[in-house]
Every structure is written in structure tokens, then in C-alpha cells.
mmCIF file of C-alpha atoms and ligand atoms in Angstrom:
data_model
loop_
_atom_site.group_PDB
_atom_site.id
_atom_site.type_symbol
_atom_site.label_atom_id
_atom_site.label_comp_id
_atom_site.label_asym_id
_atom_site.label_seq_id
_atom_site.Cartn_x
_atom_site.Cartn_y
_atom_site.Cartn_z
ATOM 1 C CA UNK A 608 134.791 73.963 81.053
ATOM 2 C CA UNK A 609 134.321 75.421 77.478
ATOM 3 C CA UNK A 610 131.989 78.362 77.327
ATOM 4 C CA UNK A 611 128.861 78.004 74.380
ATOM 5 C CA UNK A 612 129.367 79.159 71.171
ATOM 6 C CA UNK A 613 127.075 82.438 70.403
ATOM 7 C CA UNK A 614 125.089 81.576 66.893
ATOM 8 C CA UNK A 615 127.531 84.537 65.072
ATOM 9 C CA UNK A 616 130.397 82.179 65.905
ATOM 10 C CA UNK A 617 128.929 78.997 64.248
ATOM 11 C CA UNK A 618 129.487 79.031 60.572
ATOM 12 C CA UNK A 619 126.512 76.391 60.123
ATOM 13 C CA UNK A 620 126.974 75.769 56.051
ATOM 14 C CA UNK A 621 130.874 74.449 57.116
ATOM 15 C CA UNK A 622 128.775 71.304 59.070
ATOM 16 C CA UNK A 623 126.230 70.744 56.720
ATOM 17 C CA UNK A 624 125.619 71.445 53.590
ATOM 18 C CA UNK A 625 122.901 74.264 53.800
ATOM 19 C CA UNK A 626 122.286 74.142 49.933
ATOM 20 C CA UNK A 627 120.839 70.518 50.270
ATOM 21 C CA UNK A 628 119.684 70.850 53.278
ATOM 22 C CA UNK A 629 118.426 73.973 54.202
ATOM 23 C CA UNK A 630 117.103 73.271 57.646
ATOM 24 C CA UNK A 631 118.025 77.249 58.618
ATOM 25 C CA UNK A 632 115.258 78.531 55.654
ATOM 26 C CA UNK A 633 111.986 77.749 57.961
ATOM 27 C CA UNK A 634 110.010 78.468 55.070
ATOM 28 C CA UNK A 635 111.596 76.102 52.785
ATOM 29 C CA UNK A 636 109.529 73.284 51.042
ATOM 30 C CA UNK A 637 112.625 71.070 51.318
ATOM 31 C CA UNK A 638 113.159 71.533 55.090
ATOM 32 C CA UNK A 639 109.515 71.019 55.515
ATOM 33 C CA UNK A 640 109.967 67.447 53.578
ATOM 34 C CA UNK A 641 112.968 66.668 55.594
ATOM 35 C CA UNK A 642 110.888 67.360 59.160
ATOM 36 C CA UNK A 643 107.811 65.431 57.329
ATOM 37 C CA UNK A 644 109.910 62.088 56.424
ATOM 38 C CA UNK A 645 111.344 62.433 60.228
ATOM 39 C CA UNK A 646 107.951 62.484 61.668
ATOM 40 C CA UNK A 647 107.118 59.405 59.526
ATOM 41 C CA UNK A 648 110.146 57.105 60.207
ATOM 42 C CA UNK A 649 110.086 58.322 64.301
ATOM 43 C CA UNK A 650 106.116 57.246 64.151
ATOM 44 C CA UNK A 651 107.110 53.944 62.447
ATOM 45 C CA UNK A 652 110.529 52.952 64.327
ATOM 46 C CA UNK A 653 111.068 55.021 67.042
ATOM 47 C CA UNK A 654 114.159 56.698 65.644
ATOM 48 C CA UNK A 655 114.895 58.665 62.741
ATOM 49 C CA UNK A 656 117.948 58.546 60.208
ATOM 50 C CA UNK A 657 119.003 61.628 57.571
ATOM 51 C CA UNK A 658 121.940 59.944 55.626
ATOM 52 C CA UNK A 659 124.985 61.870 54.813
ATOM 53 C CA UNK A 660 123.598 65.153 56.737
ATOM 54 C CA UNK A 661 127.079 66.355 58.290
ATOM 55 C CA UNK A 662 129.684 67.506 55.812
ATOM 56 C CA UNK A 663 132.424 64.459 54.987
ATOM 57 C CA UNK A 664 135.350 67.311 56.373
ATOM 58 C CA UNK A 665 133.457 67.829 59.247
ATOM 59 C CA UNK A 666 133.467 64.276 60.000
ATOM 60 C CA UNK A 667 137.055 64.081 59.960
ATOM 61 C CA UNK A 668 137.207 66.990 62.239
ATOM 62 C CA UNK A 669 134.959 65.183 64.819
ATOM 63 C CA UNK A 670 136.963 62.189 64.437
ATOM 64 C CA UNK A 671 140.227 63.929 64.706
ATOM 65 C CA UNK A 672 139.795 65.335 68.168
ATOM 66 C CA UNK A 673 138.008 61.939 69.155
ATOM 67 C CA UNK A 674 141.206 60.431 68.396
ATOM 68 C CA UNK A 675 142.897 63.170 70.222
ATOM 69 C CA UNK A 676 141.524 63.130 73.501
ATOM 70 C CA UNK A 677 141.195 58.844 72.765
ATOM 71 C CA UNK A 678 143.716 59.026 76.100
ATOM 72 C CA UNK A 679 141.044 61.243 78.028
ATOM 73 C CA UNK A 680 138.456 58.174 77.735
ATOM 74 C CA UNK A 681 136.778 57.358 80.659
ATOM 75 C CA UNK A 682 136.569 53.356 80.049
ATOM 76 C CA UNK A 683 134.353 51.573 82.506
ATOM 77 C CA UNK A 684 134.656 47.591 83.087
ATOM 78 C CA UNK A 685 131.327 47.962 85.730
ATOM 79 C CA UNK A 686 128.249 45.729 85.433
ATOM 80 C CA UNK A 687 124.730 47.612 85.674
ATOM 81 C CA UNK A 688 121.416 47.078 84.838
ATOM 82 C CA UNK A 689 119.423 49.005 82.180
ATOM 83 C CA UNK A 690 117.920 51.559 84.982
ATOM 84 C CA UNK A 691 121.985 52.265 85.845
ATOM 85 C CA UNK A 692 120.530 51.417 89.231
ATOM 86 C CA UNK A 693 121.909 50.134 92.500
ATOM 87 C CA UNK A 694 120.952 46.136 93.221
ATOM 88 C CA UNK A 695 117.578 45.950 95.017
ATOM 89 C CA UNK A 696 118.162 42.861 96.900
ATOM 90 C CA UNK A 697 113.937 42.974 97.620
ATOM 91 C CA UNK A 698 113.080 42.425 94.232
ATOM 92 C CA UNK A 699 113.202 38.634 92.750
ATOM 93 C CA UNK A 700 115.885 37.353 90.991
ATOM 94 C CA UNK A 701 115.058 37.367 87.178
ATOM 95 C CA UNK A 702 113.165 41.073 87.566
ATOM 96 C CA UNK A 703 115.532 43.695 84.585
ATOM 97 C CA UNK A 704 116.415 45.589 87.578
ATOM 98 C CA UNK A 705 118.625 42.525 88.795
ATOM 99 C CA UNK A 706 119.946 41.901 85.957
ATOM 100 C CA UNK A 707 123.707 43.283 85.531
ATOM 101 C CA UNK A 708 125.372 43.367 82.410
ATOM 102 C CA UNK A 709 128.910 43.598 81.171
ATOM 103 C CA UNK A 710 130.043 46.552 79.477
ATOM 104 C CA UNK A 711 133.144 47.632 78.203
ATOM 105 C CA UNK A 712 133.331 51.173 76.792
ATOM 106 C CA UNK A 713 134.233 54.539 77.048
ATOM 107 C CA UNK A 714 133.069 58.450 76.866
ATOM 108 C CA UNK A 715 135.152 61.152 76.466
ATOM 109 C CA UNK A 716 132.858 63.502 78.244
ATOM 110 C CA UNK A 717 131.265 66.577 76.845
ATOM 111 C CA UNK A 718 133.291 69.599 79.528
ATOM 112 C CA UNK A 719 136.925 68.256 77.830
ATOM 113 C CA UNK A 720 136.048 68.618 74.651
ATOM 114 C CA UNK A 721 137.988 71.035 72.497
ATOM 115 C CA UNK A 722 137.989 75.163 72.491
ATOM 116 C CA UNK A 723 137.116 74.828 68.573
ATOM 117 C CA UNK A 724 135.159 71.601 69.036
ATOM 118 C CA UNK A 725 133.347 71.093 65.642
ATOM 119 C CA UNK A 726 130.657 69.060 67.965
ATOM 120 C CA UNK A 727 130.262 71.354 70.498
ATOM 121 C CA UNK A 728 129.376 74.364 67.577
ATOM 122 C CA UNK A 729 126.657 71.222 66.063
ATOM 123 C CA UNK A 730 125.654 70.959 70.028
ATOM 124 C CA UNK A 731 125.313 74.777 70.867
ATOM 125 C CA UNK A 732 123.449 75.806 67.130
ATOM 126 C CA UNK A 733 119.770 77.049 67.656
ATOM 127 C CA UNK A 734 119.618 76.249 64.321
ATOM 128 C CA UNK A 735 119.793 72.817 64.944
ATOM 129 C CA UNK A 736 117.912 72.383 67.726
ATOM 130 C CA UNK A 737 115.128 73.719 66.241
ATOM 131 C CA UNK A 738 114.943 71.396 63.851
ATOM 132 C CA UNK A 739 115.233 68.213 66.060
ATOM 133 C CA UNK A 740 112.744 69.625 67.736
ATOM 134 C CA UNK A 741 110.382 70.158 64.579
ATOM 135 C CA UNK A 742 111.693 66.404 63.743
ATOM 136 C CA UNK A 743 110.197 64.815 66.486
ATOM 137 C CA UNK A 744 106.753 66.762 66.276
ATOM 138 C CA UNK A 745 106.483 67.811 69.768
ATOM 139 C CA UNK A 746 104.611 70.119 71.185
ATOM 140 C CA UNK A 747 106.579 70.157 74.326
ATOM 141 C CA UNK A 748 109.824 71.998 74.159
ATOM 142 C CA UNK A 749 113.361 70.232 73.719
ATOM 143 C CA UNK A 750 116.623 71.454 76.125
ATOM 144 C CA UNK A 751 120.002 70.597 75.671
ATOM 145 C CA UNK A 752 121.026 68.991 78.747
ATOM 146 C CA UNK A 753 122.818 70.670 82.009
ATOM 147 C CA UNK A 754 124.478 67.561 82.639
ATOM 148 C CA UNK A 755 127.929 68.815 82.410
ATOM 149 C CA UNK A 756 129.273 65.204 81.788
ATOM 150 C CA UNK A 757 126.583 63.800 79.579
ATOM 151 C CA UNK A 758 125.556 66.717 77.565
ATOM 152 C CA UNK A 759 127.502 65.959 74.065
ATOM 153 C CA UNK A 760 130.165 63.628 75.092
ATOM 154 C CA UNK A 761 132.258 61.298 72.599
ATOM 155 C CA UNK A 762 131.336 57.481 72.488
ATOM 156 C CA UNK A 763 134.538 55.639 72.360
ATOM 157 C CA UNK A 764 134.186 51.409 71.932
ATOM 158 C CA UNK A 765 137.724 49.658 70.880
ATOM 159 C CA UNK A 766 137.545 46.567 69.804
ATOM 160 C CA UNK A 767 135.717 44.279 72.296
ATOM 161 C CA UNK A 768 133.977 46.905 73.289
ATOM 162 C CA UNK A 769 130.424 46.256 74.069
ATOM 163 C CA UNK A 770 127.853 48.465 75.603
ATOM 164 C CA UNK A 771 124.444 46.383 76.758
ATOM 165 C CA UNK A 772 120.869 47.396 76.885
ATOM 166 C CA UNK A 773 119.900 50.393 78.746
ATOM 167 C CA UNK A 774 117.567 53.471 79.005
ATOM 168 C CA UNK A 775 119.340 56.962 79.002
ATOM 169 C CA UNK A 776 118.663 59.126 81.782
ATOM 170 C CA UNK A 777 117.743 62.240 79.122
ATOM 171 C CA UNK A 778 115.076 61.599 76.379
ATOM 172 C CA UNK A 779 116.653 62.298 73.443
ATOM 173 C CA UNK A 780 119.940 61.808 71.704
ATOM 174 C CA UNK A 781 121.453 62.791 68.611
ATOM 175 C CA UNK A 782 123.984 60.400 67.251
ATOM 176 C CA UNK A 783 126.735 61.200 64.276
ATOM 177 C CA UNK A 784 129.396 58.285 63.996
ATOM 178 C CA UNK A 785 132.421 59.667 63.772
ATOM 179 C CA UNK A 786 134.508 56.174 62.623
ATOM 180 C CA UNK A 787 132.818 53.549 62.448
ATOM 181 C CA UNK A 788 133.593 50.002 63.517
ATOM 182 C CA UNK A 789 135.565 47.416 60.873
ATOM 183 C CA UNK A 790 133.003 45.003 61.840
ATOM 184 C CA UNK A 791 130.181 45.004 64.869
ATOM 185 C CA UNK A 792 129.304 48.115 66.821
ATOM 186 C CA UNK A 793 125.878 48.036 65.404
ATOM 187 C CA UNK A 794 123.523 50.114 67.785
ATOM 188 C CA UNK A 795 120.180 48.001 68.320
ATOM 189 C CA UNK A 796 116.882 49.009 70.299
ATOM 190 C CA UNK A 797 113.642 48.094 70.960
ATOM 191 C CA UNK A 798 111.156 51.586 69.868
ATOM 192 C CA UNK A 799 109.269 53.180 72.789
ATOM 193 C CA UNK A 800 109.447 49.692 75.029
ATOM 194 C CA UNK A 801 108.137 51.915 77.817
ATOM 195 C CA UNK A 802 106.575 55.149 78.468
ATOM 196 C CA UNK A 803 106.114 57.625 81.558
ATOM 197 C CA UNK A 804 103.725 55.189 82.888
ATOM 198 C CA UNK A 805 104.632 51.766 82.097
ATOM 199 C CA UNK A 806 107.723 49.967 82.323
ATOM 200 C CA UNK A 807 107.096 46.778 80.765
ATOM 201 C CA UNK A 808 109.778 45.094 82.591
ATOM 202 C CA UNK A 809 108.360 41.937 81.029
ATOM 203 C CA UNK A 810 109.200 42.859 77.343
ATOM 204 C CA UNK A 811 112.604 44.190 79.074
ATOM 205 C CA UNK A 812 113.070 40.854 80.787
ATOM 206 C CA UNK A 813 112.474 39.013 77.667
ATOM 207 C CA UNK A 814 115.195 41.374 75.371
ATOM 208 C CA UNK A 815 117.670 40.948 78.568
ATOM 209 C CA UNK A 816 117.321 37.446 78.075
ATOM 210 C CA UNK A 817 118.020 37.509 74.274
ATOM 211 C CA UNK A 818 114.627 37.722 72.871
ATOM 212 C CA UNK A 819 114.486 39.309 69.789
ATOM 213 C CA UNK A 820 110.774 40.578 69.698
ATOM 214 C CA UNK A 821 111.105 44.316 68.861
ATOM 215 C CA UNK A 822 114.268 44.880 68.280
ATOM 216 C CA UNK A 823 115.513 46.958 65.251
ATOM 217 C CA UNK A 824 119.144 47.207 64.200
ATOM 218 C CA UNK A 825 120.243 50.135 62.754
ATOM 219 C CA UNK A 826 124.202 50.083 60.999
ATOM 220 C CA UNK A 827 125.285 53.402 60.959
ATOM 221 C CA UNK A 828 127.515 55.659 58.619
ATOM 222 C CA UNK A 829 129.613 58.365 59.413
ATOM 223 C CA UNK A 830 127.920 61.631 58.723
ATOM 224 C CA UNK A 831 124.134 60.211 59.161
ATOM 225 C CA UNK A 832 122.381 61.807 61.617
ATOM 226 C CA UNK A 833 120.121 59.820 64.080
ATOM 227 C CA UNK A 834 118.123 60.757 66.708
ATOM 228 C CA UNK A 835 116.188 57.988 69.152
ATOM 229 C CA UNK A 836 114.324 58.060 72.258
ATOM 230 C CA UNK A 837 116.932 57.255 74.194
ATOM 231 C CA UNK A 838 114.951 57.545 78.130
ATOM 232 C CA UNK A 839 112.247 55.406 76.519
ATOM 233 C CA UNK A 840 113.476 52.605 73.756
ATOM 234 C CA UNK A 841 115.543 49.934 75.236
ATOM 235 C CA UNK A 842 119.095 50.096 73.056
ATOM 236 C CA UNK A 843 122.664 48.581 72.801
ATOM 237 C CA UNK A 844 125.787 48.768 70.573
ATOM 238 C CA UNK A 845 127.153 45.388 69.543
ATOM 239 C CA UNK A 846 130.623 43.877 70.318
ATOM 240 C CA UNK A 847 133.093 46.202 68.479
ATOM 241 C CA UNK A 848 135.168 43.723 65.969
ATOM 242 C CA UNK A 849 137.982 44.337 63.445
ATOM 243 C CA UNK A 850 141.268 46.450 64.672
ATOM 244 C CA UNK A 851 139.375 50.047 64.560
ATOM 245 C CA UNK A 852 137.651 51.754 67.320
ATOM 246 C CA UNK A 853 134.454 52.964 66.742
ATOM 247 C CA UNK A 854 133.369 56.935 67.980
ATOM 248 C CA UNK A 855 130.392 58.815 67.569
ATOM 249 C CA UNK A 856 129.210 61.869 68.679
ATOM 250 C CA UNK A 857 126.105 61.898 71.090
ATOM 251 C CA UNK A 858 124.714 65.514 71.343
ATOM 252 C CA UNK A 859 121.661 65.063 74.105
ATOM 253 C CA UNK A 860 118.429 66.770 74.772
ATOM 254 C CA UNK A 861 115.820 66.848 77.683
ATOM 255 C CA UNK A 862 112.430 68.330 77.836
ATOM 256 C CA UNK A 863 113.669 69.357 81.425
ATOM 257 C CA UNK A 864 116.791 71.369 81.045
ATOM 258 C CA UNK A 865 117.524 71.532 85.171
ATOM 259 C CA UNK A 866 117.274 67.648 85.755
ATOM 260 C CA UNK A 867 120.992 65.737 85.378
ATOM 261 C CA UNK A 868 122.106 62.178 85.435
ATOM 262 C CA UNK A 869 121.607 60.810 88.825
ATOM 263 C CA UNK A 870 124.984 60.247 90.782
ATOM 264 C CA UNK A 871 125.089 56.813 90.831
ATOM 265 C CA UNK A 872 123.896 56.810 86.702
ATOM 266 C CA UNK A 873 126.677 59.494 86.106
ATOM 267 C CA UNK A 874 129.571 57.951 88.556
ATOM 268 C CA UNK A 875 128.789 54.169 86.609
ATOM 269 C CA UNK A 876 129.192 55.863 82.863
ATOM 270 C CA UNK A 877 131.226 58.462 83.505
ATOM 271 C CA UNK A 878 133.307 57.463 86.920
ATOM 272 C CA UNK A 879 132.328 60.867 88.393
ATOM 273 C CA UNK A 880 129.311 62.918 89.541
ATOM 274 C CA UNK A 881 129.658 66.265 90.439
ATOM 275 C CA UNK A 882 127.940 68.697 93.458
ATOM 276 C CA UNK A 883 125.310 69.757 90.973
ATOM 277 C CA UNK A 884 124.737 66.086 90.282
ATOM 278 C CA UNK A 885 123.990 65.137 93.681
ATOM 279 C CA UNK A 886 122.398 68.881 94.580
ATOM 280 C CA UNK A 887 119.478 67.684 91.552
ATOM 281 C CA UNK A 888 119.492 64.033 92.064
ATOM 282 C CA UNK A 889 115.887 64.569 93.749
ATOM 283 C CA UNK A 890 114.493 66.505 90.746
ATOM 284 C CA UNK A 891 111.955 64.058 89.130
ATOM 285 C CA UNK A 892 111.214 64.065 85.597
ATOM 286 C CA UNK A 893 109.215 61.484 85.034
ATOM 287 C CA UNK A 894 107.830 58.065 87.223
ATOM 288 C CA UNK A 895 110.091 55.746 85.893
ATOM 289 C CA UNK A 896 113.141 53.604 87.742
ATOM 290 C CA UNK A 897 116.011 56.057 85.909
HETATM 291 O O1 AKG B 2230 127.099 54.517 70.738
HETATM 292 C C1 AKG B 2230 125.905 54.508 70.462
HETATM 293 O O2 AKG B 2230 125.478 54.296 69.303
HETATM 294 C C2 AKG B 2230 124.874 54.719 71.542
HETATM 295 C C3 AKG B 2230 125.500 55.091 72.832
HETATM 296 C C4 AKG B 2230 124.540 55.086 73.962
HETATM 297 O O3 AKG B 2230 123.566 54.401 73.965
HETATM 298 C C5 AKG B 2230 124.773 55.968 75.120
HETATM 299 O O4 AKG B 2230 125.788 56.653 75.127
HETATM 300 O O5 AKG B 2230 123.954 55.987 76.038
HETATM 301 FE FE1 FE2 B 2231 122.243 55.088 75.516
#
């Protein structure tokens, strides 16, 4: 597995363009605008978008080794439900956690990625992390992830691709499209459906059954930067169309940097868990189903 990249070795201004956006000058006015309209748009939608924030030749970098390791995608045809839980044959039929959806995509997991990996120097930058973190106006710290799988993988959706609702077993996620799709591949989610102490499995029920109250579509572009809730907003990518596959980058944070994917979670997206996966599958992070 790749070792991190120290912050000498990360020449941020070649990712993004530090004269426009100086999110490395903590003291800037314009950094402090940036964090203020992110603060706004996650309060009002759950998610927040910065358009154009990584450099148009980093892009292509991203997308180049996306397309290189394309043959290292891990494509799963498995049905789950939105927990990426096991069938509970004690719960009725009709409850989200019975419900199983197709999916068709694939990851190219974060510990294959490239030795020069332009993602994994956006991933491992302090820099940037401190500024999600300002962006979502926290007061409780943001990790990256240990998952060793999940951490900052590719997202890799050819066309027919189609990846259903679902919760994300970390909390947040960064998401830079690499390519996008010709047509479809539009991510979709429903803001904060459920919090540490409420599932709402009716509103999920109702989405699962293609109700449309809450949902927000968002069409992506490479180079914007997005970051949702991923653990607690409900969200989907549409049926990939057209002859191009879509990829995007998917740098993840926790608030609890021990925790992992649970095995079962991990071995459905991924088609592996590993020891550590199973060694921390009893750490709990929060009440809810996964
Ligand atoms: O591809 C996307 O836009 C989102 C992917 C996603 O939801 C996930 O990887 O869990
Ligand atoms: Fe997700």
C-alpha cells in the first residue's frame, strides 16, 4: 500500500489554483467567503458545491490513472439494501432494511492507487482538510478514514451502471468527477434524512419506493468539488447512459478515524474486507443500522 504524502511533497497550487482560491492563507477574506457560502448551501441542502475548484490538468491527471487502473475495478452485480446490511428475515416485508436493490458499479479502491497519485496528494493535504473541515462548521474534528479500501477510492460506472440509494458507512465524502457521464450518472440524495438518533425508515421507505419528497439532484462537472453527508443523507447515482464511463474521485472523512467499513459493508462494495476490518467491526460510532 502507498505510503502518505508529507505536506513538503504536495505542491498544492499544481491542484488548485491558490491565486483564486486561497484556501492555504487562513487569514484571507476570500477563503473566509468561500467557508461562509459553504456553511450556507450545507445549512440549506445538505451538501455543498465550489465549481471549477481543481485545476482542468489536474483533472486529466485524475482521469488518466482512473482510466489506467479501469482493469483493477472491482465491479459488483450484488443486491443490498441502503444499511449494506445482511436480510433480517424478522423484520416485515416492505421495512428499507428488506429492501435490496440492484447495483451495477465499480471502485477502484483507494490502497492501488498510483505512487504519484494526483488524488491521493488532494487526499493526504492538511491543507485541505482543514478547510472541509472549516466548510462544514463543525466543532467536532474531521479524520480521513483508516479504511484502507474506502478511504479515497475511484468511482467507476460504465454505461448501465447504476448505483441505488444508500447511506455511507463514514460521514463525509468529498467528490471531484473525474469524466463525467455522456448522459445520466446524476448523483441524487435526500439532505440529512436521518440523524444519530432517528432513522426515519418511513421517509426511506417512501424514496425506496420512488417517492420524490426530498430529493435534490445535483449534475456534476469535472473539477467541482462537493462534499455531502454521506452516513446521514440518503443518495444515488443515476443509470450511466451514452458510450462513456463516468469516474470520480471520492476522498472520505470520519469524525472517528479508528472505526472502518463493517465486513459485510466492505466485502458487498469492495468484494473484500480485511483483518483490521473484521478486528474493528465492533467499534460503534454512532446508533444507527450501518
Ligand atoms: O459516484 C458518486 O457520485 C457517489 C458515490 C457513492 O455514493 C459512494 O461511493 O458511496
Ligand atoms: Fe455513497
Amino acid at each position: 500500500m502507498p505510503t502518505a504524502f508529507a505536506a513538503a511533497e504536495i505542491e498544492l497550487d499544481e491542484l488548485i489554483d491558490l491565486d483564486e482560491l486561497p484556501i492555504h492563507e487562513l487569514t484571507s477574506a476570500a477563503r473566509a467567503q468561500l467557508v461562509g457560502e459553504a456553511q450556507t448551501q450545507m445549512a440549506a441542502a445538505g451538501c455543498f458545491r465550489i465549481s471549477g475548484f481543481i485545476r482542468p490538468e489536474a483533472v486529466e491527471l485524475m482521469c488518466a490513472e482512473a482510466l489506467g487502473l479501469h482493469d483493477a475495478t472491482f465491479w459488483s452485480q450484488l443486491a443490498h439494501n441502503p444499511y449494506f446490511t445482511d436480510d433480517d428475515v424478522s423484520l416485515p416485508p416492505g421495512d428499507p432494511r428488506r429492501t435490496f436493490q440492484h447495483r451495477h458499479s465499480g471502485f477502484i479502491s483507494a490502497d492501488i492507487l498510483t505512487t504519484n497519485s494526483v488524488l491521493r496528494r488532494l487526499y493526504d493535504c492538511d491543507v485541505l482538510l482543514h478547510f472541509i473541515w472549516d466548510c462544514l462548521g463543525t466543532l467536532k474534528p474531521i479524520y480521513r478514514w483508516a479504511d484502507p479500501l474506502g478511504r479515497n477510492p475511484y468511482g467507476v460506472m460504465n454505461p448501465g451502471s447504476e448505483f441505488p440509494w444508500h447511506f455511507d458507512g463514514n460521514e463525509f465524502t468529498v467528490s471531484v468527477v473525474a469524466q463525467r457521464a455522456d448522459a445520466g450518472g446524476i448523483f441524487e440524495y435526500v439532505p440529512n434524512i436521518r440523524r444519530p438518533d432517528a432513522e426515519n425508515f418511513e421517509h426511506v421507505a417512501h424514496v425506496l419506493g420512488g417517492g420524490r419528497d426530498g430529493v435534490h439532484q445535483l449534475d456534476l462537472v469535472p473539477g467541482d468539488l462537493q462534499l455531502f453527508a454521506g452516513r446521514y443523507s440518503l443518495h444515488r447515482v443515476t443509470r450511466v447512459e451514452g458510450a462513456n464511463a463516468r469516474y470520480i474521485g471520492l476522498p472520505s472523512y470520519v469524525h472517528d478515524p479508528y472505526r472502518m467499513n463493517r465486513p459485510y459493508h466492505s466485502t458487498t462494495v469492495y468484494g473484500r474486507a480485511t483483518d483490521l476490518h473484521v478486528q474493528r467491526e465492533r467499534t460503534l460510532v454512532d446508533g444507527l443500522v450501518d
